[in-house]
Short mmCIF file of C-alpha atoms and ligand atoms in Angstrom, two decimals:
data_model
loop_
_atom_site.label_atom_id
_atom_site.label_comp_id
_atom_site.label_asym_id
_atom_site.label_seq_id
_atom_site.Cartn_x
_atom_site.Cartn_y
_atom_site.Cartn_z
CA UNK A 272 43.96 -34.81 -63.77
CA UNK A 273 43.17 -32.60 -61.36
CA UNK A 274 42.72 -34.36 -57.21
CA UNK A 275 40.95 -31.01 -56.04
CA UNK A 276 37.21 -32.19 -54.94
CA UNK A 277 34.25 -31.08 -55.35
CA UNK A 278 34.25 -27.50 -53.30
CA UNK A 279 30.84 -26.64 -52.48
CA UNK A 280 30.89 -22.99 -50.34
CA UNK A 281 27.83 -21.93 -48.30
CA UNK A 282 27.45 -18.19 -48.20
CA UNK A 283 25.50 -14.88 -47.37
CA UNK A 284 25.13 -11.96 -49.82
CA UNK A 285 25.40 -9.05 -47.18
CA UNK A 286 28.02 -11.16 -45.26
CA UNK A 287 31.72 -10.17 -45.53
CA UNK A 288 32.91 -13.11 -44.17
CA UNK A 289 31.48 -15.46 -47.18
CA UNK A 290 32.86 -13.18 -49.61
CA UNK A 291 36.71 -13.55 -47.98
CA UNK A 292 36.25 -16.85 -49.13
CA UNK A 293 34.55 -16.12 -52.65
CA UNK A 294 37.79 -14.00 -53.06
CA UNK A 295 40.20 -16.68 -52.55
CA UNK A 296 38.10 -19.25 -54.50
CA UNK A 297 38.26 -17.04 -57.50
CA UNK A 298 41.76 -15.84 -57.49
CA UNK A 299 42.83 -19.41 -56.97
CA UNK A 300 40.69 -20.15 -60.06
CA UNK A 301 38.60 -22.63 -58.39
CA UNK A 302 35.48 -24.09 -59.54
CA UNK A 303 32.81 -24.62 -56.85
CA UNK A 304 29.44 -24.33 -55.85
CA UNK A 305 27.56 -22.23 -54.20
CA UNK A 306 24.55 -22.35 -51.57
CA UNK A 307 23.24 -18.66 -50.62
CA UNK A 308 21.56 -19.31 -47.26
CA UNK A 309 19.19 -15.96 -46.16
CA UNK A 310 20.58 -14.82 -42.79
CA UNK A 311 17.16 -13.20 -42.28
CA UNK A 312 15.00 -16.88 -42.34
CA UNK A 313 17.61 -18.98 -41.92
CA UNK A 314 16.12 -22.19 -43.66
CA UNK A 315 15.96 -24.76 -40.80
CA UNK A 316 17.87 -27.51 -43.09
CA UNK A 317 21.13 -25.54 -42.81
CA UNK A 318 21.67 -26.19 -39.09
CA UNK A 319 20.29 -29.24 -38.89
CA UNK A 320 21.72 -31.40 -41.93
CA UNK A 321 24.94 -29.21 -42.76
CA UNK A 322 26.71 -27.23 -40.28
CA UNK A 323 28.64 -28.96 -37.69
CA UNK A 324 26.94 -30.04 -34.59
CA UNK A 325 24.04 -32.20 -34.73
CA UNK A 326 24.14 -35.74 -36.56
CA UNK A 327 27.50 -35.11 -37.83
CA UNK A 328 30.14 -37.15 -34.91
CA UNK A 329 33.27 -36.07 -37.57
CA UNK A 330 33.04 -32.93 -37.64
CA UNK A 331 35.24 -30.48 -35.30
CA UNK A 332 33.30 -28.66 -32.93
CA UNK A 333 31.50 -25.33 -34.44
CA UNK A 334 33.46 -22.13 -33.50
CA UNK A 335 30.77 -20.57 -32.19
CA UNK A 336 27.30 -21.73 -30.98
CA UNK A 337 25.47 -19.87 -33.70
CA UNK A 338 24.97 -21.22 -37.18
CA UNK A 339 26.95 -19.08 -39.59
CA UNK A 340 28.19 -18.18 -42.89
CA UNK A 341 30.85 -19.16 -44.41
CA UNK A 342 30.88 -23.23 -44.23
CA UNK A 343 32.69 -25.07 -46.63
CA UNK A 344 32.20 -28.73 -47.96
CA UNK A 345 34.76 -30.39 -49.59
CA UNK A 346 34.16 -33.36 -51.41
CA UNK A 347 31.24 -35.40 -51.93
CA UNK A 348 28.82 -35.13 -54.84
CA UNK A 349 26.90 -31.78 -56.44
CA UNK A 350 24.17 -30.57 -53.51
CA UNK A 351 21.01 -29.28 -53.69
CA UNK A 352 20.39 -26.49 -51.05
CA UNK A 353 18.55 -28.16 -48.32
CA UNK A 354 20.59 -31.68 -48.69
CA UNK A 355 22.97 -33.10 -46.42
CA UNK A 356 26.58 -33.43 -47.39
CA UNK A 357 27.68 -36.86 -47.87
CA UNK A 358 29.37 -38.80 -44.99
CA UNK A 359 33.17 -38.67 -46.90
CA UNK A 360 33.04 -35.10 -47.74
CA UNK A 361 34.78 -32.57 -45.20
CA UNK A 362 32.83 -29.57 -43.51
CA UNK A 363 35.05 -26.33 -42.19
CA UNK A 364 33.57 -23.28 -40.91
CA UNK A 365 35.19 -19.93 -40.10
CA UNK A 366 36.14 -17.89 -42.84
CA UNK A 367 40.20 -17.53 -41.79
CA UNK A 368 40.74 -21.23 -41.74
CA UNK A 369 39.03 -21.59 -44.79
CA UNK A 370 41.24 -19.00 -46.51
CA UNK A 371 44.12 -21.15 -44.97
CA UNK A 372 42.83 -24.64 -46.09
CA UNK A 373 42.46 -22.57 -49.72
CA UNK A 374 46.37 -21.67 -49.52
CA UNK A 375 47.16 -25.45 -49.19
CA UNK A 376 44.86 -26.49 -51.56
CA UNK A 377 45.64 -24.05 -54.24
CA UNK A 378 49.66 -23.60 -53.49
CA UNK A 379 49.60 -22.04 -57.33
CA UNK A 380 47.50 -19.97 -56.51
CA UNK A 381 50.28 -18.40 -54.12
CA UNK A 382 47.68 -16.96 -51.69
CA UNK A 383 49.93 -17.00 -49.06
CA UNK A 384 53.61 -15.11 -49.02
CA UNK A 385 56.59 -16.93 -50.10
CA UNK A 386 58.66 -15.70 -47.66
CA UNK A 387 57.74 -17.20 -44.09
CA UNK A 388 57.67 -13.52 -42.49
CA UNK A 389 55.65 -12.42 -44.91
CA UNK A 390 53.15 -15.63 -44.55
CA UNK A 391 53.48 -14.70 -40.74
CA UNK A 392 52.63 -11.09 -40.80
CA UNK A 393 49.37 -11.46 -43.39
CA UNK A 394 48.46 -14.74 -41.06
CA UNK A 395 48.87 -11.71 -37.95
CA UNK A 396 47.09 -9.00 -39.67
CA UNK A 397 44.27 -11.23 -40.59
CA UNK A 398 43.50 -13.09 -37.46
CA UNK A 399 45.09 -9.67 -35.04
CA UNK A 400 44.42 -6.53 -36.70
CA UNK A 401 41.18 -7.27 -38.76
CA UNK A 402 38.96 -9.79 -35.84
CA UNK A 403 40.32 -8.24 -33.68
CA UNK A 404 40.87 -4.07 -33.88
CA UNK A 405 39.09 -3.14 -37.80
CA UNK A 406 35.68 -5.44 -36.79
CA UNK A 407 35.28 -4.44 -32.94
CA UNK A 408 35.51 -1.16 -33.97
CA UNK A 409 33.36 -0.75 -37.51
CA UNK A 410 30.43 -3.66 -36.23
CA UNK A 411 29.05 -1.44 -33.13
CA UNK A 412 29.14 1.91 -35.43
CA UNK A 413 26.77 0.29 -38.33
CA UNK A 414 24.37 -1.16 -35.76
CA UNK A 415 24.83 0.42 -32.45
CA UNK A 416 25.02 3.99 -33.45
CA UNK A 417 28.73 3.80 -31.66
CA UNK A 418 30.68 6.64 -33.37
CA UNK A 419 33.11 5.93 -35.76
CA UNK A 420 36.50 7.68 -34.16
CA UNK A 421 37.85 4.47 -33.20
CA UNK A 422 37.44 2.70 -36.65
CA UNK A 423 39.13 5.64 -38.23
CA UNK A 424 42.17 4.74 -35.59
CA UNK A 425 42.63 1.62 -37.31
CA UNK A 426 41.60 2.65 -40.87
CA UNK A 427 44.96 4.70 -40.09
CA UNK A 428 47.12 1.78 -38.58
CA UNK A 429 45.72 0.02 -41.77
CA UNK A 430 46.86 2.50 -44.53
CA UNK A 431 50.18 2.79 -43.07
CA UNK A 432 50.75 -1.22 -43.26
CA UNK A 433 49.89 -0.56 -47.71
CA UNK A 434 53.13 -0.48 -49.42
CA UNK A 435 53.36 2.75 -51.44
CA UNK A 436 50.76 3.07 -54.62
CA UNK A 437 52.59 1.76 -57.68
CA UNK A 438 52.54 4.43 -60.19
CA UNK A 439 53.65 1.78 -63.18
CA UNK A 440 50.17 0.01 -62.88
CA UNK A 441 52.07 -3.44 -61.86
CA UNK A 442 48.77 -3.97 -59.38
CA UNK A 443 51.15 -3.28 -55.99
CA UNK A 444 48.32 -0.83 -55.09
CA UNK A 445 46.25 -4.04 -54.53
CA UNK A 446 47.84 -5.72 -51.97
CA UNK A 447 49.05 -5.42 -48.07
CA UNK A 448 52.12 -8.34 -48.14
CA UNK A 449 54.87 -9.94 -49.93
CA UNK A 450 54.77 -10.04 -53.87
CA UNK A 451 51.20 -10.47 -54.55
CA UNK A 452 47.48 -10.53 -53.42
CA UNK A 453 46.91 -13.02 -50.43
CA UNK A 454 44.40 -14.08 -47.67
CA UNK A 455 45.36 -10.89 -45.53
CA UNK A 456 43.71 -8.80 -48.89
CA UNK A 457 40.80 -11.58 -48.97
CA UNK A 458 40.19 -10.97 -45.25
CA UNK A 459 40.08 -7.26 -45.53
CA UNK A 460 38.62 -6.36 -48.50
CA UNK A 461 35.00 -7.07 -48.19
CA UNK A 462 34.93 -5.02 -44.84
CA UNK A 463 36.32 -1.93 -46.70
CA UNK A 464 33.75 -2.56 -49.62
CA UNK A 465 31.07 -2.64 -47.47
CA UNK A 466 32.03 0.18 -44.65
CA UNK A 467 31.68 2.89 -47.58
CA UNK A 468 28.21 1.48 -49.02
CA UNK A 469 26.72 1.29 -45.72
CA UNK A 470 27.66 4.82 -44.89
CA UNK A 471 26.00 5.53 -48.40
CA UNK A 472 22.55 3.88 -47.44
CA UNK A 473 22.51 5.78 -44.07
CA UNK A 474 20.75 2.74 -42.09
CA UNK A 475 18.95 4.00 -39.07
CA UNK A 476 21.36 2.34 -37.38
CA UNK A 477 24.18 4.34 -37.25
CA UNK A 478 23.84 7.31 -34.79
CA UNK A 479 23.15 10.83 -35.56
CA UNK A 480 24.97 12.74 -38.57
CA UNK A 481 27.62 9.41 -38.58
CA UNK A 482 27.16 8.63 -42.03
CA UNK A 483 28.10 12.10 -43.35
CA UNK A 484 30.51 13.05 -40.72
CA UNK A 485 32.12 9.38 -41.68
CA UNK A 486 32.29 10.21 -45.87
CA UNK A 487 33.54 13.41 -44.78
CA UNK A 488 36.65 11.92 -43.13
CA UNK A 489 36.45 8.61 -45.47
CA UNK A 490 37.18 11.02 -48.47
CA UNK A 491 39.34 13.40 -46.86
CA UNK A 492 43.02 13.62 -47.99
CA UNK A 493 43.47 11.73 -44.77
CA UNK A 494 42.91 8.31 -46.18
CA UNK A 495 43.97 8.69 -50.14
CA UNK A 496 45.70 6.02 -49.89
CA UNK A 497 43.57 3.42 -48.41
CA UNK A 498 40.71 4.61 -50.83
CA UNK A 499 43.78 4.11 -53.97
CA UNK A 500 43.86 1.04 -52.26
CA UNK A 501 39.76 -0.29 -52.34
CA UNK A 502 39.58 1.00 -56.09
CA UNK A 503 42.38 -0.97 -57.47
CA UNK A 504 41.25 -4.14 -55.67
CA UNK A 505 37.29 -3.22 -57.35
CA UNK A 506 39.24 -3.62 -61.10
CA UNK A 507 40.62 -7.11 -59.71
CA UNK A 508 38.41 -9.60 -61.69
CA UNK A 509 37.84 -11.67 -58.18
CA UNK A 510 36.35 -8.55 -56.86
CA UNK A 511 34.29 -7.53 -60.26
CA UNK A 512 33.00 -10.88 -59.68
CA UNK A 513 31.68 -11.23 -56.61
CA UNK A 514 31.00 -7.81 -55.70
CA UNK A 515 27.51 -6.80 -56.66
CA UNK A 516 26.50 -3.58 -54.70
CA UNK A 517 22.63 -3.88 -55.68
CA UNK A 518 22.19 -6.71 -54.69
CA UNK A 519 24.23 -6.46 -50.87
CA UNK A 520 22.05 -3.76 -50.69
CA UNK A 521 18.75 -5.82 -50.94
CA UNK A 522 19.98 -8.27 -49.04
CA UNK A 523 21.27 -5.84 -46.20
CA UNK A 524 18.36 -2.96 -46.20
CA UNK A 525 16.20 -7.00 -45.24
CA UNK A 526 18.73 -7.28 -42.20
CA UNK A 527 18.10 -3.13 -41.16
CA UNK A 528 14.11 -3.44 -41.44
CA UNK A 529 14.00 -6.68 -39.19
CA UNK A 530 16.60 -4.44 -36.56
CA UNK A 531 14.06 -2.01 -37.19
CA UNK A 532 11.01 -4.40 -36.16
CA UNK A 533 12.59 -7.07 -33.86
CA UNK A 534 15.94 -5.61 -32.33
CA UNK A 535 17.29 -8.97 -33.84
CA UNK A 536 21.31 -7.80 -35.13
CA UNK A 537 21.85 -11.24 -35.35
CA UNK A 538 21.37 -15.24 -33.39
CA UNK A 539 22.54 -13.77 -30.48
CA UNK A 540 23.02 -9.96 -30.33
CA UNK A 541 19.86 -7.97 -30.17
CA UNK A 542 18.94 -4.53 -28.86
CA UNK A 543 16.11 -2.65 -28.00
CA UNK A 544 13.49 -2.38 -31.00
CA UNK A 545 13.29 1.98 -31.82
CA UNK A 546 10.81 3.43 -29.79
CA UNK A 547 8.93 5.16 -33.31
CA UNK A 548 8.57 1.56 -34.75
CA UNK A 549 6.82 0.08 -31.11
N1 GSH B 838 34.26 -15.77 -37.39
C1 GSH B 838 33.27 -16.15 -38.37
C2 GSH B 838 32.17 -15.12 -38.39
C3 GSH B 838 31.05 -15.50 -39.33
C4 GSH B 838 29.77 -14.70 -39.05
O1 GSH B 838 29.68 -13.91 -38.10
N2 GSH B 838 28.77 -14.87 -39.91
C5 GSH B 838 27.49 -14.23 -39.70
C6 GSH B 838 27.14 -13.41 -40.93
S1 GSH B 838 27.79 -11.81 -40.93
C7 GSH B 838 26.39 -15.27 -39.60
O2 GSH B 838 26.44 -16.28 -40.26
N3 GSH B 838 25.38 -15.02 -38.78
C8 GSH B 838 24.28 -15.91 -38.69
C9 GSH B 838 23.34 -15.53 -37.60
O3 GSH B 838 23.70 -14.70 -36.81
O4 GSH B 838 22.27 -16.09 -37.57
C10 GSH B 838 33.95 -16.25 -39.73
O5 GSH B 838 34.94 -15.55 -39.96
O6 GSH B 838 33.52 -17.07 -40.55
#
């Protein structure tokens, strides 16, 4: 019999960080539940009875002071959305550790490297390259109308860390380290989803001519392989699963029209609402 707990994942359609953690769940083969919490009215009950802080003592403290998405409960009994999670069952927020916490729970699953370099360079590229070089540079160019040169710099550094394309269909062209798909694809792989759709739906966000200057160098010869690379992870069944472009797209066109009214990019970053909509 199995001793995995109940996993009960609280999660955000538009948000790549939930769906890091959808990935892993469904490559491991988990079952779990899931809460979708709507970052545009945040329902009141998610901060107060489920993510760390108030009127939970055990719980480490919250990695940042905004209430996010992902959070993960594990253990306890079957929730309804606006419950709290029982007193024995175990909250962790931040999508990395909870890729992490995944690898140990699911050690089948193999969603870390065997070798210990390997395990150290996807746990580097995760927390190093992608926090802190791919999402500096791609958040401020969807909602800040900051050009998009400096993503392409690490789109580059990127494809150059992909092992070559495997041409015998083995799935190699799916993943960045050691012998098979791990939390360094999971961390990467909804960003790279989304990057291309958003330049598709042309928010008013992004400045000027970005979003067809951007496809322009996004299908270019220049990047080949990192697109070989997003296509083979979209026939990956994990992917297939959880990736459902109609519906990030209602849920992210919600996030562009409140920009568009209130400035609001999120808890705590705002910036001035477009003088047309005033
Ligand atoms: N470092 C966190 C980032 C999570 C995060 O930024 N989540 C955003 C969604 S994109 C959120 O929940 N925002 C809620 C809000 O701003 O109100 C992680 O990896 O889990």
């Amino acid at each position: 019999m199995s001793d995995i707990k109940r996993i009960t994942l609280y999660a955000a359609v538009d948000s790549p960080f939930p769906h890091r953690v959808r990935l892993a769940l469904e490559e491991a083969k988990a079952t779990y539940d899931i809460i979708w919490i709507d970052l545009v009215g945040k329902p009141e009950w998610y901060e107060k009875k489920v993510y760390p802080g108030e009127g939970r003592a055990d719980a480490p403290p919250p990695p940042s002071p905004r209430t996010q998405v992902p959070y993960l409960v594990y253990g306890g009994p079957k929730l309804s959305p606006d419950e709290a999670p029982s007193g024995d069952a175990v909250g962790i927020p931040d999508s990395l550790v909870i890729l992490e916490f995944l690898a140990d729970l699911f050690p089948g699953a193999r969603l870390l490297p065997a070798d210990p370099v390997q395990r150290a360079h996807a746990r580097l590229f995760a927390s190093q390259f992608v926090e802190k070089r791919l999402l500096p540079a791609w958040l401020p160019s969807i909602f800040m109308g900051a050009p998009a040169d400096g993503l392409f710099a690490a789109l580059d550094e990127l494809q150059r860390r992909l092992p070559p394309a495997d041409s015998e269909g083995k799935g190699k062209g799916t993943f960045l380290f050691g012998e098979g798909w791990s939390i360094a694809d999971a961390a990467v792989v909804p960003i790279l989803l989304r990057m291309e759709h958003v330049w598709r739906l042309r928010p008013f966000t992004l400045g000027e001519g970005e979003a067809d200057k951007a496809l322009g160098t996004w299908n270019s010869a220049r990047f080949e392989r990192l697109r070989r690379y997003v296509a083979d992870n979209k026939e990956r069944e994990s992917v297939k699963k959880t990736w459902d472009e109609a519906d990030v797209e209602r849920h992210f066109a919600r996030r562009i029209d409140r920009i568009k009214r209130t400035g609001v990019i999120n808890s705590d970053i705002r910036v001035p609402v477009p003088a047309a909509q005033e």
